[in-house]
mmCIF file of C-alpha atoms in Angstrom:
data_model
loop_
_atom_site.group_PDB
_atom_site.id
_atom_site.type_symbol
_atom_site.label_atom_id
_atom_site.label_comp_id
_atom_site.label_asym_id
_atom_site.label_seq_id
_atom_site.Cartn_x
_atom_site.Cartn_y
_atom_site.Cartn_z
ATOM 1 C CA UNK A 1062 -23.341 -79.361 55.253
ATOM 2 C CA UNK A 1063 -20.283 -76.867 54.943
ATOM 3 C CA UNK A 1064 -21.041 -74.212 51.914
ATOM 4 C CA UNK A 1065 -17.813 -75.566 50.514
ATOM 5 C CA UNK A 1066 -16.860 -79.490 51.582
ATOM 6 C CA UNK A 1067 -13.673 -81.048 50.846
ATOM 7 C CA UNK A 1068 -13.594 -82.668 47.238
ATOM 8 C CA UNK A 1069 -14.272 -86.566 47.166
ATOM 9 C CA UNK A 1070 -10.071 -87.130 47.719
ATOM 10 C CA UNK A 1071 -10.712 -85.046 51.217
ATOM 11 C CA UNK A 1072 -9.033 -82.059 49.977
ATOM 12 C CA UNK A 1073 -10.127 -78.429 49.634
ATOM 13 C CA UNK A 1074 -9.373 -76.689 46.823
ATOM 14 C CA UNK A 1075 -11.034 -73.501 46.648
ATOM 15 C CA UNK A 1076 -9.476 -70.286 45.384
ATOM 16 C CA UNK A 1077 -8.225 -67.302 46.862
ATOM 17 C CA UNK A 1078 -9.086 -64.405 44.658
ATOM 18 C CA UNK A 1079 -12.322 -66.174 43.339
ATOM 19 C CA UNK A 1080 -15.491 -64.230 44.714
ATOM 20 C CA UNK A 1081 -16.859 -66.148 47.538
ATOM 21 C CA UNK A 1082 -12.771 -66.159 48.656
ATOM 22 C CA UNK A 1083 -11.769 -62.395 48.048
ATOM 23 C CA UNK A 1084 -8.102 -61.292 48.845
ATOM 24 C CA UNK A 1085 -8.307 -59.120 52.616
ATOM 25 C CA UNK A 1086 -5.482 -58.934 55.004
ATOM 26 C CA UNK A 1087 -5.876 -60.930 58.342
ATOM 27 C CA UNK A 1088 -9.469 -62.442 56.881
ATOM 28 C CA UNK A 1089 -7.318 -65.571 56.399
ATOM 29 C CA UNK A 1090 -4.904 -68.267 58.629
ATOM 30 C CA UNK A 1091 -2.525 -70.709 57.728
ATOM 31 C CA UNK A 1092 -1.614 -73.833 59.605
ATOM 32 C CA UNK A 1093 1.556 -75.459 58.836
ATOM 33 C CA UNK A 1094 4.366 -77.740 60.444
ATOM 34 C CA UNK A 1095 7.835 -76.653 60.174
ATOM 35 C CA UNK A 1096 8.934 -80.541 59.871
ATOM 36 C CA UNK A 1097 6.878 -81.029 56.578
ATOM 37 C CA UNK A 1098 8.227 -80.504 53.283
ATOM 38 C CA UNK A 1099 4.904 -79.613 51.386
ATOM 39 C CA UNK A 1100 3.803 -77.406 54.490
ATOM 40 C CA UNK A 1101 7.964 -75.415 54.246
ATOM 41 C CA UNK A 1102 7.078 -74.802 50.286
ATOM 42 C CA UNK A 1103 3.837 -72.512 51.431
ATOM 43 C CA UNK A 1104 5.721 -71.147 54.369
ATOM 44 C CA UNK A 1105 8.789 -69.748 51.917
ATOM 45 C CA UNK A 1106 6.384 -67.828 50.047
ATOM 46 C CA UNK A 1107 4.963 -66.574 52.647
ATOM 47 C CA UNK A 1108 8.382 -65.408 54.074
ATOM 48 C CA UNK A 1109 9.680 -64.583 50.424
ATOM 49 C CA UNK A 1110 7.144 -62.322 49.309
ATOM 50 C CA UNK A 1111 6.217 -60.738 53.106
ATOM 51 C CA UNK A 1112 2.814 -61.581 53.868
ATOM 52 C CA UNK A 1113 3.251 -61.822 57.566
ATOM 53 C CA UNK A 1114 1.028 -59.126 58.423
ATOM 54 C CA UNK A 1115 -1.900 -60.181 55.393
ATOM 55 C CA UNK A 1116 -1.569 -64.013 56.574
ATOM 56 C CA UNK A 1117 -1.461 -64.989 60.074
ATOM 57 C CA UNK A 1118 0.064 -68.915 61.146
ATOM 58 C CA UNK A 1119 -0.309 -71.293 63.723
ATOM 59 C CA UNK A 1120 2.376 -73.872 63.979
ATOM 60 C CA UNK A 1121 1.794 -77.325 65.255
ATOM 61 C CA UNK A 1122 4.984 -79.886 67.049
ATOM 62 C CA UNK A 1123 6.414 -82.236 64.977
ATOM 63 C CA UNK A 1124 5.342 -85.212 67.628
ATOM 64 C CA UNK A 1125 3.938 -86.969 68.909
ATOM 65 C CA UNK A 1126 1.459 -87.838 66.026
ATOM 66 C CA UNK A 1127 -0.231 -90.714 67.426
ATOM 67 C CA UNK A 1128 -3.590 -90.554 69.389
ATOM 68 C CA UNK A 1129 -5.442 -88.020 67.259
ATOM 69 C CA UNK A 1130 -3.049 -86.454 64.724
ATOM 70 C CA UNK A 1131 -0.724 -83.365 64.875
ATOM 71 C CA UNK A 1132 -1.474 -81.284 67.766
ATOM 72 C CA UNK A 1133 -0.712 -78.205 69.206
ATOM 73 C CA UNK A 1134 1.428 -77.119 71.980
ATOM 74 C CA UNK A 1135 -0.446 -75.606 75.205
ATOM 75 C CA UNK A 1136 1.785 -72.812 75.090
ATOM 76 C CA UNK A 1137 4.083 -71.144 72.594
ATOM 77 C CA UNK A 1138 6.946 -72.017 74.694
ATOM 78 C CA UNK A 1139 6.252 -75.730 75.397
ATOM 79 C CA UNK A 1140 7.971 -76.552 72.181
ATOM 80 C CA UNK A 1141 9.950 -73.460 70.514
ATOM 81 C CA UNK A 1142 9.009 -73.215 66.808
ATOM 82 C CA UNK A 1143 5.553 -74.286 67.401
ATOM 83 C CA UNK A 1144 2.439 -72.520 68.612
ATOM 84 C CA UNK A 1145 -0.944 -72.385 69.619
ATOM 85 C CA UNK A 1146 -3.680 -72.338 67.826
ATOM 86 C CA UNK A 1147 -4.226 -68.866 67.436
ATOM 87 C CA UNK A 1148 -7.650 -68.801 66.124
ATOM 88 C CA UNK A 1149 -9.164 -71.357 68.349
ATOM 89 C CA UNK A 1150 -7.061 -72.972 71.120
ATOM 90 C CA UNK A 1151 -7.926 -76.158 69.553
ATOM 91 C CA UNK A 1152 -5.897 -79.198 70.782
ATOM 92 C CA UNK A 1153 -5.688 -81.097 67.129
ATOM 93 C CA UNK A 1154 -5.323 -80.332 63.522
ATOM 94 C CA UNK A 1155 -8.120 -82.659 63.071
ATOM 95 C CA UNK A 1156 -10.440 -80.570 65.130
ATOM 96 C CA UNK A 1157 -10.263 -77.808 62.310
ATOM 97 C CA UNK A 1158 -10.949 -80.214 60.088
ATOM 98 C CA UNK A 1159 -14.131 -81.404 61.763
ATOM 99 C CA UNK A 1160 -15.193 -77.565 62.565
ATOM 100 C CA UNK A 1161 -15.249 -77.033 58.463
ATOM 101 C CA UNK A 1162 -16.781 -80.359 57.679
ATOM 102 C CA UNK A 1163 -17.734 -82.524 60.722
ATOM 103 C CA UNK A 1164 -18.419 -85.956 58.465
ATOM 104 C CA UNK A 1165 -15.386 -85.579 56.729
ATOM 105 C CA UNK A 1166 -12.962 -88.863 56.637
ATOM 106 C CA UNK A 1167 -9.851 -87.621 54.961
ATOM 107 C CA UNK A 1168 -6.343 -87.075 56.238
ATOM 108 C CA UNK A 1169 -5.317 -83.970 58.485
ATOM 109 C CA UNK A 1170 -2.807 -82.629 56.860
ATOM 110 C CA UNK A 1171 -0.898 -79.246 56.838
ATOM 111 C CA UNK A 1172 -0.602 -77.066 54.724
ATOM 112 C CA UNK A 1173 -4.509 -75.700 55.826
ATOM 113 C CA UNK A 1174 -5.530 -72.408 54.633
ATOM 114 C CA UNK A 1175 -8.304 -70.984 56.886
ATOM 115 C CA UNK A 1176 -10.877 -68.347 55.912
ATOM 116 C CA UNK A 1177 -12.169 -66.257 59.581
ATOM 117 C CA UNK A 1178 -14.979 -64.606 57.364
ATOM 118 C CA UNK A 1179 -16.675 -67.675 56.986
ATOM 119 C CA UNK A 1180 -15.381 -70.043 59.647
ATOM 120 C CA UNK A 1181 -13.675 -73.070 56.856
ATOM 121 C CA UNK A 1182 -11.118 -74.767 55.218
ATOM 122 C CA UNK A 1183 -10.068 -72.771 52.051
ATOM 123 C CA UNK A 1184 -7.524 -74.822 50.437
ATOM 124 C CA UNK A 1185 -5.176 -77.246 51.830
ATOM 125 C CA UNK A 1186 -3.290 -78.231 48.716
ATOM 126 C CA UNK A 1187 0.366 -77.697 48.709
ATOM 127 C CA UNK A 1188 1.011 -76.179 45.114
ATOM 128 C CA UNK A 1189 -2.317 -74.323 45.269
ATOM 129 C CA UNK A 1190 -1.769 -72.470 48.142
ATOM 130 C CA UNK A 1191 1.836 -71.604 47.063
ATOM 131 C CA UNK A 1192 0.547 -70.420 43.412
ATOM 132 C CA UNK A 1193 -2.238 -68.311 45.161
ATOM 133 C CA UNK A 1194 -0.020 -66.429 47.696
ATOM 134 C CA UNK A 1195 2.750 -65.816 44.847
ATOM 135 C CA UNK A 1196 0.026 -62.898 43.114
ATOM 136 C CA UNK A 1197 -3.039 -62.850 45.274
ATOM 137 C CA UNK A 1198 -1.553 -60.096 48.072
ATOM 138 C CA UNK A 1199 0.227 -58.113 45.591
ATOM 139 C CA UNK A 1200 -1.782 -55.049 45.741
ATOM 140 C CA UNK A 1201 -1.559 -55.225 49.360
ATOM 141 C CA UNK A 1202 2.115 -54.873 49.780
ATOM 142 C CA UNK A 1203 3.679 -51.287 50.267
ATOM 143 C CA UNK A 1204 4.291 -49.262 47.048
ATOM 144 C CA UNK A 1205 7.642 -49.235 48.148
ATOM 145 C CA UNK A 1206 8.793 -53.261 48.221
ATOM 146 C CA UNK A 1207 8.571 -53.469 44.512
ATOM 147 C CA UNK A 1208 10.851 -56.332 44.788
ATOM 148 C CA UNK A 1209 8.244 -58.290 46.644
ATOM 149 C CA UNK A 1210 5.339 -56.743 44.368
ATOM 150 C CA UNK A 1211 6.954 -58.563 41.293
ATOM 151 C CA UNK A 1212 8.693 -61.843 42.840
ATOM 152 C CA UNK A 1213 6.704 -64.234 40.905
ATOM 153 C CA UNK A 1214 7.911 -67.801 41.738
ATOM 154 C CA UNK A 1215 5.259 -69.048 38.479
ATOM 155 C CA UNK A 1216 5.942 -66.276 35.934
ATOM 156 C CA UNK A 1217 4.077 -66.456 32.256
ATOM 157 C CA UNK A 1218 6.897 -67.389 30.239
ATOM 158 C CA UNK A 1219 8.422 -69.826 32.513
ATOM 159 C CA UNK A 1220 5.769 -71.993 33.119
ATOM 160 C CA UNK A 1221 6.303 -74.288 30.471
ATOM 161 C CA UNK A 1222 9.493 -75.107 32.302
ATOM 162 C CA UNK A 1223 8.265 -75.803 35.858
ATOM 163 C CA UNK A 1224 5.516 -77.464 34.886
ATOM 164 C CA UNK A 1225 7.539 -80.094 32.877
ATOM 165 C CA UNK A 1226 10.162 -80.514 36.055
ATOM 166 C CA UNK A 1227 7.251 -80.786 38.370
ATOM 167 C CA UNK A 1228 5.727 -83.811 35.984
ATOM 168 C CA UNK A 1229 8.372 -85.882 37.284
ATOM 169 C CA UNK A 1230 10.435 -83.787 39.918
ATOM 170 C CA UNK A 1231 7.145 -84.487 42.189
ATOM 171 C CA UNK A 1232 5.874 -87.830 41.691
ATOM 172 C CA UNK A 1233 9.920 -89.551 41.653
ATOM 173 C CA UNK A 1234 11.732 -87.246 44.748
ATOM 174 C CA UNK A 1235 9.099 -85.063 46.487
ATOM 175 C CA UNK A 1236 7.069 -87.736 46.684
ATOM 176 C CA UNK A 1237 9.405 -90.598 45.618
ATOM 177 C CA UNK A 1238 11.461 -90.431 48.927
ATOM 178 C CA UNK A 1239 8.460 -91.380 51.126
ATOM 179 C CA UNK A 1240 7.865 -94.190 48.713
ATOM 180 C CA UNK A 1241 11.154 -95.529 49.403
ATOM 181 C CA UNK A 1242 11.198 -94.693 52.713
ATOM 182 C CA UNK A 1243 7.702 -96.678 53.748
ATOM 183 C CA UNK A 1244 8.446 -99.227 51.336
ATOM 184 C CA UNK A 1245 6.816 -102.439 52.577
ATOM 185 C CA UNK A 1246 8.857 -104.941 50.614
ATOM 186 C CA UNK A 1247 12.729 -105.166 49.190
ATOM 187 C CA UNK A 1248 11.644 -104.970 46.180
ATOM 188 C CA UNK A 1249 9.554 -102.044 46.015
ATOM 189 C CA UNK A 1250 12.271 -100.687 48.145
ATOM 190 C CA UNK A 1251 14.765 -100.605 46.089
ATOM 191 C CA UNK A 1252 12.463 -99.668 42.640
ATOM 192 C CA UNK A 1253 11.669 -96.627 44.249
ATOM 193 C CA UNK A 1254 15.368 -96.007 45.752
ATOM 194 C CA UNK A 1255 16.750 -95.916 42.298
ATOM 195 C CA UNK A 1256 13.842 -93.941 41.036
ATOM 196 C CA UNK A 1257 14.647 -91.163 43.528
ATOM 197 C CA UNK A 1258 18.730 -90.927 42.723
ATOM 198 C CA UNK A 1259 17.861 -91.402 38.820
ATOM 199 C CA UNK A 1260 16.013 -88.050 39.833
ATOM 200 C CA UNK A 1261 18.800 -86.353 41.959
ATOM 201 C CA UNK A 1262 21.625 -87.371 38.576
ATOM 202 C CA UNK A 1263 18.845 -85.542 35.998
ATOM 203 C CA UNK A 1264 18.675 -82.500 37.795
ATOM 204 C CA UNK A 1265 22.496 -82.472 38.850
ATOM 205 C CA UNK A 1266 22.585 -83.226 35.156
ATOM 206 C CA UNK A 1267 20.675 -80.019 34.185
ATOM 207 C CA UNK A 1268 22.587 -77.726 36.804
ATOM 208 C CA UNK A 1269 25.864 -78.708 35.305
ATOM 209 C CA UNK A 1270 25.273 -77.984 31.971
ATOM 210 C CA UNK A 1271 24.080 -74.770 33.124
ATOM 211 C CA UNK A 1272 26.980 -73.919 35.209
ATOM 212 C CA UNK A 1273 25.994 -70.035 35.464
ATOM 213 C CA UNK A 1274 22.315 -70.986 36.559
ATOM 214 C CA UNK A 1275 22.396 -69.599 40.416
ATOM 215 C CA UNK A 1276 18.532 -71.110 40.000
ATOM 216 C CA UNK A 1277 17.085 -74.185 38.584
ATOM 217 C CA UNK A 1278 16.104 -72.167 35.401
ATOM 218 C CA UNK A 1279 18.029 -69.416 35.670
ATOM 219 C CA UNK A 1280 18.221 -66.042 37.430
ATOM 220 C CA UNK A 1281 15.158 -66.162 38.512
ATOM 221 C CA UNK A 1282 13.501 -67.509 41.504
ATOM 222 C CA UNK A 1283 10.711 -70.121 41.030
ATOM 223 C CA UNK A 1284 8.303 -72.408 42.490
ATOM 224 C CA UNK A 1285 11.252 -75.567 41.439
ATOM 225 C CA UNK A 1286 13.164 -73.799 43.474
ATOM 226 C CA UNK A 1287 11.427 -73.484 46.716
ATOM 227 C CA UNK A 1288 10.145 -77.367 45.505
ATOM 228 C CA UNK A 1289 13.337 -78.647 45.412
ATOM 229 C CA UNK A 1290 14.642 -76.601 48.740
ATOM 230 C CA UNK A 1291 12.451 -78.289 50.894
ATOM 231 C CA UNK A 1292 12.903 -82.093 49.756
ATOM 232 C CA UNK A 1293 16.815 -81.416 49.229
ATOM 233 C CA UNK A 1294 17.451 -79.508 52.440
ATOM 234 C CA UNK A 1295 15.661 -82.367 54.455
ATOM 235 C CA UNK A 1296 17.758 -85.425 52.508
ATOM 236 C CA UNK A 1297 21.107 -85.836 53.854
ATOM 237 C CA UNK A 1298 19.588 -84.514 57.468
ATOM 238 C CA UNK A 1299 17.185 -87.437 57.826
ATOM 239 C CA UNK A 1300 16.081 -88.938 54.563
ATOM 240 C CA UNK A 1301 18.886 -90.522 53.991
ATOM 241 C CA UNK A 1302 19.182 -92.358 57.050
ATOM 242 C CA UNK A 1303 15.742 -92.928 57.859
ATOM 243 C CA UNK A 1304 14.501 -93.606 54.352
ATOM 244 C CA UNK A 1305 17.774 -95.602 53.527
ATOM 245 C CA UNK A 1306 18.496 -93.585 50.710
ATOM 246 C CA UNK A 1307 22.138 -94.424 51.484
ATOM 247 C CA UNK A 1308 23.240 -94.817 47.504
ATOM 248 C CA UNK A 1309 24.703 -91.016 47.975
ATOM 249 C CA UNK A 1310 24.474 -87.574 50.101
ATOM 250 C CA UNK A 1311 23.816 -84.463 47.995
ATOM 251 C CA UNK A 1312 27.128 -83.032 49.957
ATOM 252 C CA UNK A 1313 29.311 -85.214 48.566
ATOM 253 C CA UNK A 1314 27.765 -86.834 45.749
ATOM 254 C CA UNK A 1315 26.138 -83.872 43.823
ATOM 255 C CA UNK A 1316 28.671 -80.948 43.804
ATOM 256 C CA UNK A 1317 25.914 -78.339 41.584
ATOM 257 C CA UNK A 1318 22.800 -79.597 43.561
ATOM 258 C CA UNK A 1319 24.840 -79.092 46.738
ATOM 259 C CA UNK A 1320 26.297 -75.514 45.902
ATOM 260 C CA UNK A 1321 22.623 -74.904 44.777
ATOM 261 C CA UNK A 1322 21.479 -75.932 48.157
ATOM 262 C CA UNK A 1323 24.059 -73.738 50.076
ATOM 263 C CA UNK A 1324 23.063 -70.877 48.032
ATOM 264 C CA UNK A 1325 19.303 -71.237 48.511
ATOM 265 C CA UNK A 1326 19.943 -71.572 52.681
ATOM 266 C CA UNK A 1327 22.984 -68.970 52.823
ATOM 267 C CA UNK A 1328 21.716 -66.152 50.390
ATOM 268 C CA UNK A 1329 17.992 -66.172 49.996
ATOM 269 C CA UNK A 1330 16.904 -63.915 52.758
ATOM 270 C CA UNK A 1331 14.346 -65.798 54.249
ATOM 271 C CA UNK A 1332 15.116 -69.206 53.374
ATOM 272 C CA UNK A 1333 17.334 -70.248 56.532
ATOM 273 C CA UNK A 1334 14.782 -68.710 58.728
ATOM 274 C CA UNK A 1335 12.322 -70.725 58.189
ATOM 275 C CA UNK A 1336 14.138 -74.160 57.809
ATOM 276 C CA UNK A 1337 14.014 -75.793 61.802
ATOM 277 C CA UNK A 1338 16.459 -78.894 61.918
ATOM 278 C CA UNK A 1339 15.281 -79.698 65.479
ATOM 279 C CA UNK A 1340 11.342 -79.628 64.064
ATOM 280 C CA UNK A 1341 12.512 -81.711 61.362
ATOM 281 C CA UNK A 1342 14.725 -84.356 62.276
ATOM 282 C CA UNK A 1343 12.374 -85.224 65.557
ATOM 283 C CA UNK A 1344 9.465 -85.623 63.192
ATOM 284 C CA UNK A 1345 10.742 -88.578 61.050
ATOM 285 C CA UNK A 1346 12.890 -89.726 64.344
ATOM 286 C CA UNK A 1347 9.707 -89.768 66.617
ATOM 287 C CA UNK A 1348 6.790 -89.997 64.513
ATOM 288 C CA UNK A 1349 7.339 -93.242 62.392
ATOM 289 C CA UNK A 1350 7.470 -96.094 64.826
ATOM 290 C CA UNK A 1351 7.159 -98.668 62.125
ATOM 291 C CA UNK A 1352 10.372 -97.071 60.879
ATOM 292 C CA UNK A 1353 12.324 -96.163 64.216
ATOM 293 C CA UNK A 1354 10.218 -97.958 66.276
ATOM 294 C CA UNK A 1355 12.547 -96.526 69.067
ATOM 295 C CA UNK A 1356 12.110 -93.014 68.375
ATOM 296 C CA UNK A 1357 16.197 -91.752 68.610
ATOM 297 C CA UNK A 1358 17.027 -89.110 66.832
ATOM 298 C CA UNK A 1359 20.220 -89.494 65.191
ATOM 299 C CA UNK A 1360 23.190 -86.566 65.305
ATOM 300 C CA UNK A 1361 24.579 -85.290 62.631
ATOM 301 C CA UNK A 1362 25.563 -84.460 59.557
ATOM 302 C CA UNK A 1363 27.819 -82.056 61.026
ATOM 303 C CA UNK A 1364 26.772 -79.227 60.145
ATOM 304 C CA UNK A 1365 23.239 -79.019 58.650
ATOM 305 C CA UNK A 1366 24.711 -77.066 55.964
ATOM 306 C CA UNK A 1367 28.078 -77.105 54.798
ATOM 307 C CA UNK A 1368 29.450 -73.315 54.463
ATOM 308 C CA UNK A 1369 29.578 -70.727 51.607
ATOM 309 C CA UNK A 1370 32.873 -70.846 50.790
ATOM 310 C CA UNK A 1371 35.228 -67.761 48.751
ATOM 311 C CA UNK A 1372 34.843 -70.072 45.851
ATOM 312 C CA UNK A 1373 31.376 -70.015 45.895
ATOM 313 C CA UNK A 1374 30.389 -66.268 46.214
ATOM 314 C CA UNK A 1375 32.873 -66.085 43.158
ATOM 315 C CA UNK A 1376 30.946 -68.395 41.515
ATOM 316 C CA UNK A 1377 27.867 -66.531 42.577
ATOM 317 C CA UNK A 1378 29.566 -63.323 41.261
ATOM 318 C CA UNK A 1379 30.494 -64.476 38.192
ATOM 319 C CA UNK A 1380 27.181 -65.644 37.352
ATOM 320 C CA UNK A 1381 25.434 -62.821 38.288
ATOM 321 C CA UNK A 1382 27.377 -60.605 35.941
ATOM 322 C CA UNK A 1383 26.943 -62.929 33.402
ATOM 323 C CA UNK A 1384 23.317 -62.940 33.849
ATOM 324 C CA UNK A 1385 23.528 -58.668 33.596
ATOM 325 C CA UNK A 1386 25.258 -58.957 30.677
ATOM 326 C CA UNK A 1387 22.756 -61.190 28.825
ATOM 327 C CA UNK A 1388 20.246 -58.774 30.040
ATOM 328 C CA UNK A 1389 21.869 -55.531 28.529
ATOM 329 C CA UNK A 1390 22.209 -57.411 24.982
ATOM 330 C CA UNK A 1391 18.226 -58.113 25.274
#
C-alpha cells in the first residue's frame, strides 16, 4: 500500500507545498504529452513562469495508444518533441502508474506530477497542478525575474472571475468538444455540438464588449487564458474536422476570439514554443480508430495560425495604453 494512493476516481491529488510534499528544485518530474490539451495548460506554466530548471519533464508520442497506453519513445530522437523517460526508462505511462500504486485500475493519463524523494504520483489533476506551480517555486526563482516572481495566472481578486468562466467554460468546450466528438448517437451529437458553439458566441460575446481586453479579463494573464489557449488553438487544427464541429472555425467565424488567439501564440513568449501541430494533429488522426478508423492525418488549415497583422499590434497598442492610463488614475 502506497503512503498516498490515488483517490477512489483514480486520481492523485496531493499538494505541493503541504508538508509531506515540500517545494525543492529537481525533487519533482512532470510527465506530459504535447498533443493533450489538459497536459499543454500545466506545460504553459511551466514555460510562463520558468521552472525548467526546479521541474524536470518527460514527454511521451502522441501514438500509437493502443496495446498498453501512451508510451515512450526509445530515444529522444525517434519521435522529435517526445522523450524518454528520464527518471526510469520505462516503456508506458501506465508503468508509473503501477510503480506508485500497483492495484490501481484508473486511467493513465498525463498531466503526472512525480515526487523522486519518495518514489510516487503527486498529483495528476490538470487545474491542480497548474494552480500549484503558479506560487509554489516562487521563492526559488532569481531575485532578478521579478516578472516571473509575481505572474500569478489565479490572483486574489480575480478569482471570482475565473472561477465563474471555468463553471461552464470547462464542462461545455474543454470538455464539451470531446463530448461531441465521441458522441455515440445523432442526437447526443448534435446536443453537445450546439452546447460547444453556444460556448464559443458567450465568450466572443464577452471579448467584444470588452474590445480593449488583450486578455479574457483584462490586462492580466490568467489561468482562462492558458484554459482557453489550449482548447482554442487545437479547434480549427483538428477539432473541427475530427469532432465535426463544422457549424464555424474560430478564424473566420469569431473575429475577437481569433485576434485573441493570434495574440496568445504570436506575443506571449513562451506560448508558441510549446504548442506542436505535428504532436497534435497525429494524436486525434492516429489514436481514435473508432473515429478515423484509417488513421490519415488531414492537411491544413493553412497556416496553423493566421498572422499578426499592422492592424492588430495597433490594436494591441492601443489597448495597452489604455490599460496604463486606467492604471495612473488608480
Amino acid at each position: 500500500m502506497p503512503d498516498h494512493p490515488p483517490t477512489k476516481d483514480g486520481s492523485w491529488r496531493h499538494q505541493l507545498g503541504s508538508p509531506d510534499f515540500p517545494p525543492e528544485p529537481d525533487r519533482y518530474h512532470l510527465y506530459v504529452g504535447l498533443f493533450c490539451p489538459f497536459a499543454h495548460r500545466v506545460l504553459l506554466t511551466r514555460e510562463l513562469k520558468g521552472l525548467q530548471q526546479f521541474l524536470p519533464m518527460s514527454i511521451v508520442k502522441p501514438y500509437p495508444k493502443e496495446g498498453g497506453g501512451w508510451r515512450f519513445p526509445s530515444t529522444d530522437e525517434e519521435y522529435p518533441g517526445s522523450t524518454v523517460d528520464h527518471l526510469f526508462h520505462s516503456r508506458f505511462l501506465h508503468d508509473l502508474y503501477f510503480r506508485s500504486d500497483s492495484k490501481y485500475e484508473g486511467k493513465y493519463s498525463v498531466p503526472l506530477l512525480w515526487d523522486k524523494k519518495t518514489d510516487q504520483i503527486v498529483n495528476n489533476e490538470s487545474e491542480d497542478i497548474m494552480r500549484m506551480l503558479n506560487t509554489v517555486f516562487n521563492d526559488f526563482l532569481p531575485a532578478n525575474e521579478t516578472a516571473r516572481r509575481e505572474l500569478d495566472f489565479y490572483p486574489l481578486d480575480l478569482r471570482p472571475q475565473i472561477n465563474e468562466i471555468s463553471s461552464w467554460m470547462m464542462p461545455n468546450l474543454n470538455s464539451g468538444v470531446y463530448r461531441a466528438g465521441f458522441a455515440t448517437t445523432q442526437e447526443s451529437y448534435e446536443e453537445n455540438c450546439r452546447i460547444v458553439f453556444s460556448t464559443l458566441d458567450r465568450l466572443e460575446s464577452h471579448l467584444s464588449n470588452q474590445p480593449r481586453n488583450i486578455y479574457v479579463l483584462g490586462s492580466h494573464i490568467t489561468e482562462i487564458d492558458l484554459k482557453l489557449y489550449t482548447t482554442l488553438v487545437r479547434f480549427d487544427a483538428i477539432y473541427q474536422q475530427h469532432f465535426k464541429l463544422m457549424i464555424g472555425s474560430i478564424r473566420h467565424d469569431y473575429p475577437h476570439l481569433h485576434r485573441w488567439l493570434k495574440h496568445m501564440y504570436w506575443k506571449v513568449v513562451g506560448v508558441k514554443e510549446t504548442t506542436d501541430f505535428k504532436h497534435i494533429k497525429e494524436n486525434y488522426s492516429k489514436s481514435h480508430a473508432d473515429v478515423n478508423p484509417k488513421a490519415i492525418t488531414p492537411l491544413g488549415p493553412e497556416p496553423n495560425i493566421e498572422d499578426w497583422t499592422e492592424d492588430d499590434e495597433r490594436w494591441r497598442r492601443e489597448a495597452e495604453r489604455e490599460s496604463e492610463s486606467l492604471r495612473g488614475h488608480m
